[in-house]
């Protein structure tokens, strides 16, 4: 977010569906009233404190960012930005602001811990590290726990005791407990289930298979086009497509790709096609009735995308699973 500080009279800034990771450089936008940062990659929730200088800011949208999943996210933002009147489309009541301010210190502590974890994961992603390493704070805690365990072990064996059947039984119990603890630590922990929809019904963007994609809007035909780079030689039977009015979900060999759509679509009129040459999956999703078609001089315009190999191709249809709600 650069070169925006001179826009003194800017009242509404929409930066949704970008690659923003930190909120910054908006202090000079003195007239800013509404800021939309929907579906970005903001993990440093503490960066919202830079918006304190924007005293006229009334509406803020952070839905779809990693920080919006933090425990205490809403309370932290409400207490930090006292000028806000609406967060993620929900009005902030006076009682909610009072409660948020009362527990701000505790909420800030929890948020900082989660932010540190997110920043550490992001650094691993930049390095291409897919290992199970942990952040420095967790490493320190693990080292302290190991040192305490070693000290207790040394104290147990170095403490003098009488040579009796009871002392022998106590040593046996100690060794047995240690053996069980080692066996328990070696047990494979079940992988936590990926959260696709939060408890409050909010749909998340997920890309477990790390597939590149392109979402474009066909203005002439009033529809959305999602081009997903599915593995070229993978059998179509390993694909499962589920289109909902507000999002689409594709299962690729058991790995989920889920994308929140910018407009409502008609699932029963949608079509899924698989390229016979590149293997790409093309989803054609007509807009729902009542959606306003925008004006655009070109036939289609990109909404969000990742790198794709473009070019003419032949597609063949296959079974599409959908639910009408």
CSV table of N, CA, C and O in Angstrom, one decimal, residues 40 43 47 82 115 121 137 139 142 151 164 170 201 218 228 252 263 276 280 287 294 296 310-311 320 322:
chain,number,residue,atom,x,y,z
A,40,UNK,N,-7.7,-10.5,1.5
A,40,UNK,CA,-6.3,-10.2,1.3
A,40,UNK,C,-5.5,-11.2,2.1
A,40,UNK,O,-6.0,-12.3,2.4
A,43,UNK,N,-2.0,-10.6,8.0
A,43,UNK,CA,-1.8,-11.4,9.2
A,43,UNK,C,-1.4,-10.6,10.4
A,43,UNK,O,-1.6,-11.0,11.5
A,47,UNK,N,-1.4,-4.1,12.8
A,47,UNK,CA,-1.2,-3.0,11.9
A,47,UNK,C,-2.5,-2.1,11.7
A,47,UNK,O,-2.4,-1.0,11.1
A,82,UNK,N,-11.6,3.4,17.9
A,82,UNK,CA,-12.8,3.9,18.6
A,82,UNK,C,-13.7,4.7,17.6
A,82,UNK,O,-14.9,4.9,17.9
A,115,UNK,N,-0.7,-13.7,16.1
A,115,UNK,CA,0.0,-13.0,15.0
A,115,UNK,C,1.4,-13.5,14.9
A,115,UNK,O,1.9,-13.6,13.7
A,121,UNK,N,4.6,-18.7,10.2
A,121,UNK,CA,4.1,-19.5,9.1
A,121,UNK,C,4.3,-18.9,7.7
A,121,UNK,O,4.7,-19.5,6.8
A,137,UNK,N,9.3,-18.9,20.1
A,137,UNK,CA,8.7,-18.9,21.4
A,137,UNK,C,8.4,-20.3,21.8
A,137,UNK,O,8.6,-20.8,22.9
A,139,UNK,N,9.8,-23.0,20.6
A,139,UNK,CA,11.1,-23.7,20.8
A,139,UNK,C,11.6,-23.5,22.2
A,139,UNK,O,12.1,-24.4,22.9
A,142,UNK,N,9.6,-25.4,24.7
A,142,UNK,CA,10.0,-26.9,24.7
A,142,UNK,C,11.3,-27.1,25.4
A,142,UNK,O,11.5,-28.1,26.1
A,151,UNK,N,16.1,-32.2,35.0
A,151,UNK,CA,16.4,-32.0,36.4
A,151,UNK,C,15.6,-32.9,37.4
A,151,UNK,O,16.2,-33.4,38.3
A,164,UNK,N,15.2,-51.0,50.0
A,164,UNK,CA,14.0,-51.8,50.5
A,164,UNK,C,13.2,-52.3,49.3
A,164,UNK,O,13.3,-51.7,48.2
A,170,UNK,N,9.1,-48.4,43.7
A,170,UNK,CA,9.0,-47.0,43.3
A,170,UNK,C,9.9,-46.8,42.0
A,170,UNK,O,9.4,-46.1,41.1
A,201,UNK,N,-20.8,-19.3,10.3
A,201,UNK,CA,-21.3,-19.4,9.0
A,201,UNK,C,-20.5,-18.7,7.9
A,201,UNK,O,-20.9,-18.6,6.8
A,218,UNK,N,-17.3,-12.6,-17.2
A,218,UNK,CA,-17.8,-12.4,-18.6
A,218,UNK,C,-19.0,-11.5,-18.6
A,218,UNK,O,-20.1,-11.9,-18.3
A,228,UNK,N,-9.2,-23.6,-13.3
A,228,UNK,CA,-8.4,-24.2,-12.3
A,228,UNK,C,-7.4,-25.1,-12.9
A,228,UNK,O,-7.8,-26.0,-13.7
A,252,UNK,N,-9.8,-32.2,-5.1
A,252,UNK,CA,-8.8,-32.7,-6.0
A,252,UNK,C,-8.0,-33.8,-5.3
A,252,UNK,O,-7.1,-33.4,-4.4
A,263,UNK,N,-19.9,-12.4,-6.4
A,263,UNK,CA,-21.3,-12.2,-6.7
A,263,UNK,C,-22.0,-13.6,-6.5
A,263,UNK,O,-21.4,-14.6,-6.5
A,276,UNK,N,-9.2,-31.5,-22.5
A,276,UNK,CA,-8.7,-32.8,-23.0
A,276,UNK,C,-7.2,-32.7,-23.3
A,276,UNK,O,-6.5,-33.7,-23.4
A,280,UNK,N,-7.0,-28.6,-17.6
A,280,UNK,CA,-7.6,-27.6,-16.8
A,280,UNK,C,-9.1,-27.8,-16.5
A,280,UNK,O,-9.8,-28.4,-17.4
A,287,UNK,N,-24.6,-15.6,-13.3
A,287,UNK,CA,-25.0,-14.8,-12.2
A,287,UNK,C,-26.5,-15.1,-11.8
A,287,UNK,O,-27.3,-15.5,-12.7
A,294,UNK,N,-22.2,-5.2,-14.4
A,294,UNK,CA,-21.4,-4.0,-14.6
A,294,UNK,C,-21.2,-3.7,-16.0
A,294,UNK,O,-21.4,-4.4,-16.9
A,296,UNK,N,-18.5,-2.7,-18.9
A,296,UNK,CA,-17.1,-3.0,-19.2
A,296,UNK,C,-16.9,-3.0,-20.7
A,296,UNK,O,-17.8,-3.6,-21.4
A,310,UNK,N,-2.3,-19.6,-20.9
A,310,UNK,CA,-3.5,-19.2,-21.7
A,310,UNK,C,-3.4,-19.8,-23.1
A,310,UNK,O,-2.3,-20.1,-23.6
A,311,UNK,N,-4.6,-19.8,-23.8
A,311,UNK,CA,-4.6,-20.2,-25.1
A,311,UNK,C,-5.9,-21.0,-25.4
A,311,UNK,O,-6.6,-21.5,-24.5
A,320,UNK,N,-21.5,-32.7,-12.6
A,320,UNK,CA,-21.4,-31.6,-11.7
A,320,UNK,C,-22.3,-31.8,-10.5
A,320,UNK,O,-23.5,-32.0,-10.7
A,322,UNK,N,-24.2,-30.2,-7.3
A,322,UNK,CA,-24.6,-28.9,-6.7
A,322,UNK,C,-25.7,-29.1,-5.8
A,322,UNK,O,-26.5,-30.1,-5.8
